[in-house]
Amino acid sequence: MTCDALSRDDWSMPRNARKAPEYKEKSAAPKLLAWYGKHARVLPWRARNGAAADPYAVWLSEIMLQQTTVATVGPYFTSFLKRWPTVEALAEAPQDEVMKAWAGLGYYARARNMHACAKAISSDHGGKFPEDLEGLGALPGIGPYTAAAIAAIAFGKRATVVDGNVERVVARLFDIETPLPKAKPEIRKAAETLTPDARAGDFAQAMMDLGATVCTPKSPACNRCPINDLCDAHAHGTESLRPARAPKKPKPTRAGACFWLTREGHVWLRRRADKGLLGGMLEVPGTPWDRGDCHRTVKNLSQTGFDWAYPHAPLDAGWRLIPGLVTHSFTHFDLELSVFTAATRKKLIPGGEGRWVPLDELHGEALPTVMRKVAMHAMPEAGALFTKR
């Protein structure tokens, strides 16, 4: 094309924006891999100094990192690996012990599926992870993203890994206007054009690191980005607008009540059903969480305003309502819990499903975060117990 063939509008566009798409595809990987060689984050599950990645460590970290931050996962990963250094060791562990070790990480279905996956790998695959996407995706708890991450990072397969950080980088790199989550297929298609045939695992981790440390959600450090010359959003000045997001729907609020029953240094806890929210975890007995905004009408009333709750108590006792509410946010709803306390001398709870747990052993039990909040609301000194982890 001659200069005369370019329109005035063409010449007025930023230089970056006039580059052909294939230039981005060919240039992004070499630039990012060079940057990664100098700036890669040091993470406990990441192979260093050219060593081969451990598939078990890669899988374990990817399961833990789903919906959870790197800072939170680090100590859990180290603890799991020390306690169960191989996938066979994890497969042989009792599920209760795995759930206890997972307590506090949230999204507890991940722990159940992780344990089931370890058993499947141990029994059906001789303790070896499948290397292909199809084999990995057939295992419990491994979806398309995790399968791609393991295939690329652990086995060097050409697989495109798209997590939240990568979504943000790609949405800006291609200046994708479609809002999330509708943009996910478009973002993935664009990301696939960037994935190199060689060093796909390093490239995936480079993209993750770039999103975590440079192309951050707010105030991206474009001046430090190794591919800013390829970035359409940077060229157009739309970095802060990408990725676009559809307006969030307001979360509903649910409410309920819990009953903190103690006996001679013990507290009565029960196990939740294996399936469903917080499945398999321990809980303080209480009502279902289905009363909508009930606390907004009864929380300032006397205890007689909780007649709906008492049938769910472990036993008849002199229940005392503790002022205030325990609040917790789940993915799809916010929760408000009233907490009642009582003490008993009874060792057996008629018809009660549960067990007495020593208070000084609470830190070792599979109590989810919301129930730890309940414990600290009922007994403020419980906070010190959970630091024994």
mmCIF file of C-alpha atoms in Angstrom, residues 254-261 268 270 272 283-295 298-299 302-303 305-314 319-322 324-327 333 335-341 370-371 374-375 377-378:
data_model
loop_
_atom_site.group_PDB
_atom_site.id
_atom_site.type_symbol
_atom_site.label_atom_id
_atom_site.label_comp_id
_atom_site.label_asym_id
_atom_site.label_seq_id
_atom_site.Cartn_x
_atom_site.Cartn_y
_atom_site.Cartn_z
ATOM 1 C CA ARG A 254 -30.333 -14.468 53.717
ATOM 2 C CA ALA A 255 -30.516 -14.896 57.439
ATOM 3 C CA GLY A 256 -30.660 -17.517 60.147
ATOM 4 C CA ALA A 257 -29.630 -18.329 63.701
ATOM 5 C CA CYS A 258 -26.935 -20.518 65.304
ATOM 6 C CA PHE A 259 -26.860 -22.178 68.724
ATOM 7 C CA TRP A 260 -23.498 -22.277 70.503
ATOM 8 C CA LEU A 261 -23.900 -25.016 73.131
ATOM 9 C CA TRP A 268 -21.473 -29.182 70.250
ATOM 10 C CA ARG A 270 -22.417 -31.196 63.645
ATOM 11 C CA ARG A 272 -23.100 -30.623 57.076
ATOM 12 C CA GLU A 283 -20.939 -26.239 61.702
ATOM 13 C CA VAL A 284 -22.551 -24.751 64.767
ATOM 14 C CA PRO A 285 -26.128 -26.137 64.764
ATOM 15 C CA GLY A 286 -28.750 -23.698 63.590
ATOM 16 C CA THR A 287 -31.639 -22.861 61.328
ATOM 17 C CA PRO A 288 -31.710 -23.044 57.546
ATOM 18 C CA TRP A 289 -30.456 -19.871 55.862
ATOM 19 C CA ASP A 290 -33.672 -18.983 54.115
ATOM 20 C CA ARG A 291 -35.372 -16.213 56.043
ATOM 21 C CA GLY A 292 -34.529 -13.402 53.660
ATOM 22 C CA ASP A 293 -34.396 -10.043 55.438
ATOM 23 C CA CYS A 294 -35.945 -11.280 58.678
ATOM 24 C CA HIS A 295 -33.309 -9.710 60.933
ATOM 25 C CA VAL A 298 -36.653 -8.755 64.501
ATOM 26 C CA LYS A 299 -33.057 -8.010 65.448
ATOM 27 C CA SER A 302 -36.710 -9.360 72.502
ATOM 28 C CA GLN A 303 -35.884 -13.045 72.285
ATOM 29 C CA GLY A 305 -39.048 -12.519 68.232
ATOM 30 C CA PHE A 306 -37.019 -15.666 67.509
ATOM 31 C CA ASP A 307 -39.718 -18.263 68.129
ATOM 32 C CA TRP A 308 -39.119 -19.430 64.555
ATOM 33 C CA ALA A 309 -35.533 -20.338 65.453
ATOM 34 C CA TYR A 310 -35.870 -22.285 68.705
ATOM 35 C CA PRO A 311 -37.184 -25.538 67.137
ATOM 36 C CA HIS A 312 -33.777 -25.837 65.455
ATOM 37 C CA ALA A 313 -31.818 -25.658 68.728
ATOM 38 C CA PRO A 314 -29.982 -28.847 69.801
ATOM 39 C CA TRP A 319 -30.615 -19.656 75.361
ATOM 40 C CA ARG A 320 -29.185 -16.148 75.478
ATOM 41 C CA LEU A 321 -29.101 -13.962 72.386
ATOM 42 C CA ILE A 322 -25.728 -12.307 71.841
ATOM 43 C CA GLY A 324 -25.077 -8.058 67.059
ATOM 44 C CA LEU A 325 -24.929 -10.223 63.972
ATOM 45 C CA VAL A 326 -22.373 -12.413 62.268
ATOM 46 C CA THR A 327 -22.127 -11.364 58.618
ATOM 47 C CA PHE A 333 -25.712 -14.112 48.605
ATOM 48 C CA LEU A 335 -25.618 -13.928 55.140
ATOM 49 C CA GLU A 336 -26.636 -12.562 58.540
ATOM 50 C CA LEU A 337 -26.650 -14.876 61.545
ATOM 51 C CA SER A 338 -27.953 -14.319 65.060
ATOM 52 C CA VAL A 339 -26.079 -16.333 67.674
ATOM 53 C CA PHE A 340 -27.495 -17.837 70.862
ATOM 54 C CA THR A 341 -25.431 -19.387 73.644
ATOM 55 C CA VAL A 370 -18.364 -18.335 58.572
ATOM 56 C CA MET A 371 -18.469 -20.791 61.492
ATOM 57 C CA VAL A 374 -19.790 -17.573 64.803
ATOM 58 C CA ALA A 375 -17.358 -19.071 67.316
ATOM 59 C CA HIS A 377 -18.929 -13.948 68.204
ATOM 60 C CA ALA A 378 -20.060 -16.422 70.848
#
